[in-house]
Amino acid sequence: MFGLFKKFKAGLTKTAQKIAASVGGLFGQKPIDAATLDQLEEALYGADFGVETTTEILGEIRAAYKKDKALHGREAAAIGAAVLRRVLAGSEGVLAPSATKPVVIALIGVNGSGKTTTCAKLAWRLKQDGASVTVGACDTFRAAANEQLRAWCDRLELELVASQQGADSAAVAFDAMQAAKSRGRDYLILDTAGRLHTKSNLMEELAKVRRVLQKHDATAPHHSWLVLDGSHGANAIEQAKEFHRIFGLTGLVVTKLDGTARGGALVGIYRQLKLPVYFLGFGEQPDDLQPYSVDNYVKAVFGLDS
Ligand code: GDP
């Protein structure tokens, strides 16, 4: 558990620093003042927590400060953390054990969001946990997506079903499903195409992938997760809404949080979509994909160690 928090802390350093640095002693044992609170407000906006959440956090800290002018930075941070915990209640997606074989997880998202990398990291993590996993390279559109996934799978010794670039991604999905099913695999993870020439093409392609999977199992895909680039901050919200409308998502993965100070956007994304977050990406190594935890996220962004 402690090791997991260390990953969150390291991965969210930029966001936490933005908050801590701009408010000086906020997280220390010194009393705060009105100017510190203004700075905190600015920092929360800067970290993309959004109007609603920032207003709520500041509202509660200011109310506490009004009652107790000796309020310490750490106490203020704890109030902010409590607000975030409340806002994020219910946001934890849990990949529960299932009797279904294979459980199909389709990863969806625009090119560059981190889909292919997430696909490999997720398969590796599940395998580490003792599950058997097949990976399907259904992003047949983006040049090099196949090779990239193959390289990851070779390196991590993961079973891959792929085809040539430009092949029909639904055909790959069908083959991958057939392979995973006949071999009795626990999971099938599909890397889908990111962006086609037009949105309607993308819709059609994703719908077709779904249709072929359902020829094998009417309930597949069991999970359709949108992979979002966390460094896009609040801009990712509109994109997420669009994908949700088109595909009917069941969850989210937020990547690249290590490279951004805008890690607060996750809160706005959850508030707007109410979709559970399953995993967060904190880097490019296999174990940099970590199961999302409200507690670890909140403690990491507010610089609270326990
Ligand atoms: P795709 O086009 O959606 O399949 O995106 P890729 O998986 O190819 O990822 C795009 C780039 O982002 C690659 O260079 C990845 O190594 C990088 N990337 C993906 N996830 C993370 C992450 O969590 N942190 C960092 N720093 N880089 C990431």
Short mmCIF file of C-alpha atoms and ligand atoms in Angstrom, two decimals:
data_model
loop_
_atom_site.label_atom_id
_atom_site.label_comp_id
_atom_site.label_asym_id
_atom_site.label_seq_id
_atom_site.Cartn_x
_atom_site.Cartn_y
_atom_site.Cartn_z
CA MET A 1 0.00 0.00 0.00
CA PHE A 2 2.82 2.36 0.91
CA GLY A 3 4.63 1.53 -2.32
CA LEU A 4 1.51 2.39 -4.23
CA PHE A 5 1.23 5.79 -2.55
CA LYS A 6 4.85 6.50 -3.43
CA LYS A 7 3.94 6.03 -7.11
CA PHE A 8 1.05 8.48 -6.77
CA LYS A 9 3.22 10.97 -4.93
CA ALA A 10 5.96 10.82 -7.55
CA GLY A 11 3.50 10.79 -10.45
CA LEU A 12 1.56 13.80 -9.20
CA THR A 13 4.58 15.82 -8.08
CA LYS A 14 4.07 18.58 -10.64
CA THR A 15 0.45 19.12 -9.66
CA ALA A 16 1.27 19.02 -5.94
CA GLN A 17 4.18 21.40 -6.43
CA LYS A 18 2.03 23.85 -8.27
CA ILE A 19 -0.27 24.02 -5.30
CA ALA A 20 2.44 23.98 -2.65
CA ALA A 21 4.88 26.32 -4.39
CA SER A 22 2.40 29.04 -5.12
CA VAL A 23 1.10 29.15 -1.58
CA GLY A 24 4.39 29.03 0.20
CA GLY A 25 3.81 27.63 3.65
CA LEU A 26 0.38 26.20 3.05
CA PHE A 27 1.42 22.67 3.76
CA GLY A 28 3.63 23.57 6.67
CA GLN A 29 2.88 24.11 10.31
CA LYS A 30 2.62 27.89 9.94
CA PRO A 31 -0.69 29.75 10.30
CA ILE A 32 -2.15 30.83 6.97
CA ASP A 33 -3.46 34.28 6.02
CA ALA A 34 -5.91 35.76 3.54
CA ALA A 35 -3.22 36.26 0.88
CA THR A 36 -2.24 32.59 1.11
CA LEU A 37 -5.83 31.61 0.46
CA ASP A 38 -5.98 33.81 -2.64
CA GLN A 39 -2.81 32.15 -3.87
CA LEU A 40 -4.24 28.73 -3.19
CA GLU A 41 -7.33 29.64 -5.20
CA GLU A 42 -5.17 30.66 -8.13
CA ALA A 43 -3.09 27.50 -7.86
CA LEU A 44 -6.15 25.25 -7.84
CA TYR A 45 -7.40 26.94 -11.00
CA GLY A 46 -3.94 26.57 -12.50
CA ALA A 47 -3.94 22.88 -11.70
CA ASP A 48 -7.28 22.58 -13.54
CA PHE A 49 -9.46 21.70 -10.58
CA GLY A 50 -12.18 23.81 -12.17
CA VAL A 51 -14.57 26.42 -10.81
CA GLU A 52 -16.92 24.17 -8.86
CA THR A 53 -14.28 22.24 -6.99
CA THR A 54 -12.05 25.26 -6.35
CA THR A 55 -15.01 27.22 -5.01
CA GLU A 56 -15.98 24.40 -2.68
CA ILE A 57 -12.46 23.87 -1.37
CA LEU A 58 -11.84 27.58 -0.79
CA GLY A 59 -15.32 28.05 0.70
CA GLU A 60 -14.65 25.47 3.40
CA ILE A 61 -11.12 26.60 4.14
CA ARG A 62 -12.19 30.27 4.34
CA ALA A 63 -15.05 29.36 6.68
CA ALA A 64 -12.62 27.49 8.96
CA TYR A 65 -10.16 30.40 8.79
CA LYS A 66 -12.90 32.84 9.78
CA LYS A 67 -13.53 30.84 12.94
CA ASP A 68 -9.87 30.24 13.69
CA LYS A 69 -7.33 32.81 12.52
CA ALA A 70 -4.53 30.54 13.74
CA LEU A 71 -5.49 27.82 11.22
CA HIS A 72 -2.33 26.06 10.10
CA GLY A 73 -1.40 25.24 6.54
CA ARG A 74 -1.63 21.54 7.18
CA GLU A 75 -5.10 21.90 8.67
CA ALA A 76 -6.18 23.87 5.62
CA ALA A 77 -4.77 21.18 3.35
CA ALA A 78 -6.67 18.54 5.32
CA ILE A 79 -9.91 20.49 4.79
CA GLY A 80 -9.20 20.67 1.07
CA ALA A 81 -8.48 16.96 0.99
CA ALA A 82 -11.77 16.19 2.76
CA VAL A 83 -13.68 18.20 0.14
CA LEU A 84 -11.93 16.32 -2.66
CA ARG A 85 -12.66 12.96 -1.05
CA ARG A 86 -16.33 13.89 -0.88
CA VAL A 87 -16.41 15.06 -4.51
CA LEU A 88 -14.61 11.94 -5.71
CA ALA A 89 -16.69 9.48 -3.68
CA GLY A 90 -17.73 6.72 -6.08
CA SER A 91 -15.04 7.50 -8.66
CA GLU A 92 -12.97 4.36 -8.05
CA GLY A 93 -13.39 1.75 -10.73
CA VAL A 94 -12.66 -1.76 -9.55
CA LEU A 95 -11.87 -4.59 -11.91
CA ALA A 96 -13.71 -7.24 -9.93
CA PRO A 97 -13.02 -10.95 -10.48
CA SER A 98 -15.42 -12.37 -13.03
CA ALA A 99 -16.54 -15.81 -14.13
CA THR A 100 -16.65 -14.55 -17.73
CA LYS A 101 -13.80 -15.71 -19.93
CA PRO A 102 -12.42 -13.67 -21.47
CA VAL A 103 -13.36 -10.37 -19.87
CA VAL A 104 -12.97 -7.99 -22.81
CA ILE A 105 -11.56 -4.53 -22.17
CA ALA A 106 -11.63 -2.17 -25.15
CA LEU A 107 -9.33 0.84 -24.87
CA ILE A 108 -10.60 3.81 -26.79
CA GLY A 109 -9.23 7.30 -27.36
CA VAL A 110 -7.56 9.66 -29.78
CA ASN A 111 -4.08 9.03 -31.15
CA GLY A 112 -1.37 9.98 -28.74
CA SER A 113 -3.50 9.62 -25.61
CA GLY A 114 -1.45 6.64 -24.49
CA LYS A 115 -3.76 3.81 -25.59
CA THR A 116 -1.17 1.46 -26.99
CA THR A 117 1.15 1.91 -24.05
CA THR A 118 -1.73 1.51 -21.60
CA CYS A 119 -2.81 -1.65 -23.38
CA ALA A 120 0.61 -3.25 -22.82
CA LYS A 121 0.98 -1.97 -19.27
CA LEU A 122 -2.49 -3.17 -18.32
CA ALA A 123 -1.92 -6.61 -19.82
CA TRP A 124 1.38 -6.86 -17.97
CA ARG A 125 -0.23 -5.82 -14.67
CA LEU A 126 -3.01 -8.37 -14.99
CA LYS A 127 -0.47 -11.03 -15.86
CA GLN A 128 1.61 -10.06 -12.82
CA ASP A 129 -1.55 -10.59 -10.77
CA GLY A 130 -1.77 -14.15 -12.08
CA ALA A 131 -4.33 -13.72 -14.87
CA SER A 132 -3.92 -15.03 -18.41
CA VAL A 133 -4.20 -12.28 -21.00
CA THR A 134 -4.42 -11.86 -24.77
CA VAL A 135 -3.79 -8.49 -26.38
CA GLY A 136 -5.50 -7.56 -29.66
CA ALA A 137 -3.87 -4.97 -31.92
CA CYS A 138 -7.01 -3.43 -33.42
CA ASP A 139 -5.42 -0.05 -34.13
CA THR A 140 -4.74 -1.01 -37.71
CA PHE A 141 -4.99 2.60 -38.83
CA ARG A 142 -2.13 4.41 -37.15
CA ALA A 143 1.15 3.56 -38.82
CA ALA A 144 3.47 1.88 -36.32
CA ALA A 145 0.79 1.18 -33.72
CA ASN A 146 1.07 -2.51 -34.51
CA GLU A 147 4.86 -2.55 -34.30
CA GLN A 148 4.79 -0.52 -31.12
CA LEU A 149 2.40 -2.94 -29.47
CA ARG A 150 4.34 -5.92 -30.77
CA ALA A 151 7.56 -4.51 -29.31
CA TRP A 152 5.89 -4.04 -25.92
CA CYS A 153 4.39 -7.53 -26.03
CA ASP A 154 7.73 -9.11 -26.99
CA ARG A 155 9.47 -7.27 -24.20
CA LEU A 156 6.87 -8.16 -21.58
CA GLU A 157 6.18 -11.65 -22.93
CA LEU A 158 2.54 -10.97 -23.65
CA GLU A 159 0.37 -12.90 -26.07
CA LEU A 160 -0.58 -10.75 -29.04
CA VAL A 161 -3.03 -11.16 -31.92
CA ALA A 162 -2.25 -8.70 -34.70
CA SER A 163 -2.51 -8.24 -38.42
CA GLN A 164 -1.09 -5.97 -41.11
CA GLN A 165 -1.47 -2.20 -41.01
CA GLY A 166 -4.58 -1.16 -42.92
CA ALA A 167 -6.36 -4.44 -42.21
CA ASP A 168 -9.90 -4.35 -40.91
CA SER A 169 -9.71 -3.68 -37.18
CA ALA A 170 -12.95 -5.57 -36.60
CA ALA A 171 -11.39 -8.64 -38.23
CA VAL A 172 -8.49 -8.43 -35.79
CA ALA A 173 -10.95 -8.05 -32.91
CA PHE A 174 -12.77 -11.16 -34.12
CA ASP A 175 -9.55 -13.19 -34.38
CA ALA A 176 -8.27 -11.97 -31.03
CA MET A 177 -11.58 -12.85 -29.38
CA GLN A 178 -11.55 -16.28 -30.96
CA ALA A 179 -7.98 -16.91 -29.82
CA ALA A 180 -8.60 -15.70 -26.27
CA LYS A 181 -11.79 -17.74 -26.02
CA SER A 182 -10.37 -20.97 -27.40
CA ARG A 183 -7.31 -20.69 -25.15
CA GLY A 184 -9.48 -19.96 -22.10
CA ARG A 185 -7.82 -16.62 -21.33
CA ASP A 186 -9.08 -14.50 -18.45
CA TYR A 187 -8.76 -11.18 -20.27
CA LEU A 188 -8.70 -9.82 -23.78
CA ILE A 189 -7.42 -6.26 -24.04
CA LEU A 190 -8.02 -4.44 -27.28
CA ASP A 191 -6.09 -1.45 -28.57
CA THR A 192 -8.56 0.28 -30.91
CA ALA A 193 -8.01 2.86 -33.65
CA GLY A 194 -7.69 6.43 -32.50
CA ARG A 195 -8.65 8.81 -35.20
CA LEU A 196 -9.87 8.06 -38.67
CA HIS A 197 -10.49 10.54 -41.45
CA THR A 198 -13.87 11.46 -40.15
CA LYS A 199 -15.73 11.02 -36.93
CA SER A 200 -18.40 8.91 -38.61
CA ASN A 201 -15.71 6.48 -39.78
CA LEU A 202 -14.47 6.16 -36.25
CA MET A 203 -17.99 5.56 -35.00
CA GLU A 204 -18.58 2.93 -37.64
CA GLU A 205 -15.32 1.22 -36.92
CA LEU A 206 -15.90 1.09 -33.16
CA ALA A 207 -19.46 -0.12 -33.70
CA LYS A 208 -18.18 -2.85 -35.99
CA VAL A 209 -15.61 -3.97 -33.43
CA ARG A 210 -18.41 -4.23 -30.92
CA ARG A 211 -20.62 -6.20 -33.31
CA VAL A 212 -17.97 -8.81 -34.08
CA LEU A 213 -17.11 -9.26 -30.42
CA GLN A 214 -20.78 -9.84 -29.74
CA LYS A 215 -20.84 -12.68 -32.23
CA HIS A 216 -18.70 -14.50 -29.67
CA ASP A 217 -20.21 -13.06 -26.50
CA ALA A 218 -23.34 -10.91 -26.51
CA THR A 219 -22.14 -9.07 -23.40
CA ALA A 220 -18.75 -8.02 -24.84
CA PRO A 221 -16.95 -5.69 -24.56
CA HIS A 222 -17.39 -5.84 -20.80
CA HIS A 223 -15.41 -2.67 -20.31
CA SER A 224 -14.98 0.25 -22.71
CA TRP A 225 -12.47 2.62 -21.22
CA LEU A 226 -11.52 5.97 -22.62
CA VAL A 227 -7.82 6.66 -22.37
CA LEU A 228 -7.32 10.38 -21.75
CA ASP A 229 -4.10 12.35 -21.89
CA GLY A 230 -3.99 13.95 -18.45
CA SER A 231 -1.70 16.71 -19.65
CA HIS A 232 -4.58 18.11 -21.70
CA GLY A 233 -6.21 19.13 -18.44
CA ALA A 234 -9.79 20.31 -18.56
CA ASN A 235 -9.70 20.28 -22.38
CA ALA A 236 -10.06 16.51 -22.16
CA ILE A 237 -13.60 16.87 -20.80
CA GLU A 238 -15.26 17.74 -24.10
CA GLN A 239 -13.44 14.93 -25.86
CA ALA A 240 -14.54 12.49 -23.17
CA LYS A 241 -18.17 13.62 -23.48
CA GLU A 242 -18.08 13.08 -27.23
CA PHE A 243 -16.66 9.57 -26.94
CA HIS A 244 -19.15 8.73 -24.22
CA ARG A 245 -22.01 9.86 -26.43
CA ILE A 246 -20.75 7.84 -29.37
CA PHE A 247 -19.56 4.69 -27.70
CA GLY A 248 -21.13 4.46 -24.27
CA LEU A 249 -18.04 4.30 -22.09
CA THR A 250 -17.85 2.36 -18.84
CA GLY A 251 -14.70 3.90 -17.39
CA LEU A 252 -11.61 6.03 -17.76
CA VAL A 253 -7.85 5.74 -17.70
CA VAL A 254 -5.94 9.02 -17.29
CA THR A 255 -2.34 8.95 -18.55
CA LYS A 256 0.73 11.19 -18.46
CA LEU A 257 -0.03 12.71 -15.08
CA ASP A 258 3.69 12.66 -14.38
CA GLY A 259 4.31 15.27 -17.06
CA THR A 260 1.74 17.83 -16.03
CA ALA A 261 0.75 20.27 -13.29
CA ARG A 262 -2.86 20.00 -14.47
CA GLY A 263 -3.64 16.80 -12.60
CA GLY A 264 -6.68 18.42 -10.98
CA ALA A 265 -8.59 17.96 -14.24
CA LEU A 266 -9.38 14.41 -13.20
CA VAL A 267 -11.84 15.86 -10.67
CA GLY A 268 -13.69 17.91 -13.30
CA ILE A 269 -13.73 14.97 -15.68
CA TYR A 270 -15.30 12.78 -13.02
CA ARG A 271 -17.79 15.47 -12.00
CA GLN A 272 -18.94 15.91 -15.58
CA LEU A 273 -19.03 12.31 -16.69
CA LYS A 274 -19.54 10.36 -13.48
CA LEU A 275 -17.56 7.52 -15.04
CA PRO A 276 -15.32 5.50 -12.75
CA VAL A 277 -11.58 5.92 -13.12
CA TYR A 278 -9.74 2.59 -13.23
CA PHE A 279 -6.08 3.36 -13.77
CA LEU A 280 -3.70 6.32 -13.84
CA GLY A 281 -0.55 6.57 -15.96
CA PHE A 282 2.50 7.99 -14.24
CA GLY A 283 5.23 7.25 -16.76
CA GLU A 284 6.51 4.99 -19.48
CA GLN A 285 7.57 1.94 -17.51
CA PRO A 286 5.26 -1.09 -17.21
CA ASP A 287 4.56 -0.51 -13.52
CA ASP A 288 3.79 3.16 -14.09
CA LEU A 289 0.17 2.27 -14.71
CA GLN A 290 -1.41 2.15 -11.27
CA PRO A 291 -4.91 1.36 -10.05
CA TYR A 292 -6.64 4.63 -9.24
CA SER A 293 -7.33 5.30 -5.58
CA VAL A 294 -9.18 8.38 -4.31
CA ASP A 295 -7.22 8.34 -1.10
CA ASN A 296 -3.82 8.19 -2.77
CA TYR A 297 -4.77 10.80 -5.36
CA VAL A 298 -6.06 13.24 -2.76
CA LYS A 299 -3.12 12.78 -0.42
CA ALA A 300 -0.65 13.16 -3.27
CA VAL A 301 -2.08 16.40 -4.66
CA PHE A 302 -2.37 17.99 -1.22
CA GLY A 303 1.06 16.86 -0.15
CA LEU A 304 -0.30 14.84 2.76
CA ASP A 305 1.80 11.85 3.62
CA SER A 306 -0.61 9.99 5.79
P1 GDP B 1 -1.77 6.05 -28.63
O1 GDP B 1 -1.56 6.78 -29.92
O2 GDP B 1 -3.00 6.51 -27.94
O3 GDP B 1 -1.70 4.57 -28.77
O4 GDP B 1 -0.59 6.53 -27.66
P2 GDP B 1 0.78 5.82 -27.26
O5 GDP B 1 0.52 4.67 -26.35
O6 GDP B 1 1.60 5.58 -28.46
O7 GDP B 1 1.45 6.96 -26.35
C1 GDP B 1 1.87 8.19 -26.88
C2 GDP B 1 3.15 8.62 -26.15
O8 GDP B 1 2.85 8.89 -24.78
C3 GDP B 1 4.22 7.55 -26.13
O9 GDP B 1 5.47 8.16 -26.32
C4 GDP B 1 4.12 6.96 -24.73
O10 GDP B 1 5.33 6.41 -24.28
C5 GDP B 1 3.71 8.16 -23.92
N1 GDP B 1 2.96 7.81 -22.70
C6 GDP B 1 1.88 7.02 -22.57
N2 GDP B 1 1.46 6.97 -21.29
C7 GDP B 1 2.30 7.77 -20.57
C8 GDP B 1 2.39 8.17 -19.18
O11 GDP B 1 1.60 7.78 -18.31
N3 GDP B 1 3.40 9.03 -18.85
C9 GDP B 1 4.29 9.48 -19.78
N4 GDP B 1 5.23 10.33 -19.37
N5 GDP B 1 4.23 9.15 -21.08
C10 GDP B 1 3.25 8.30 -21.48
#
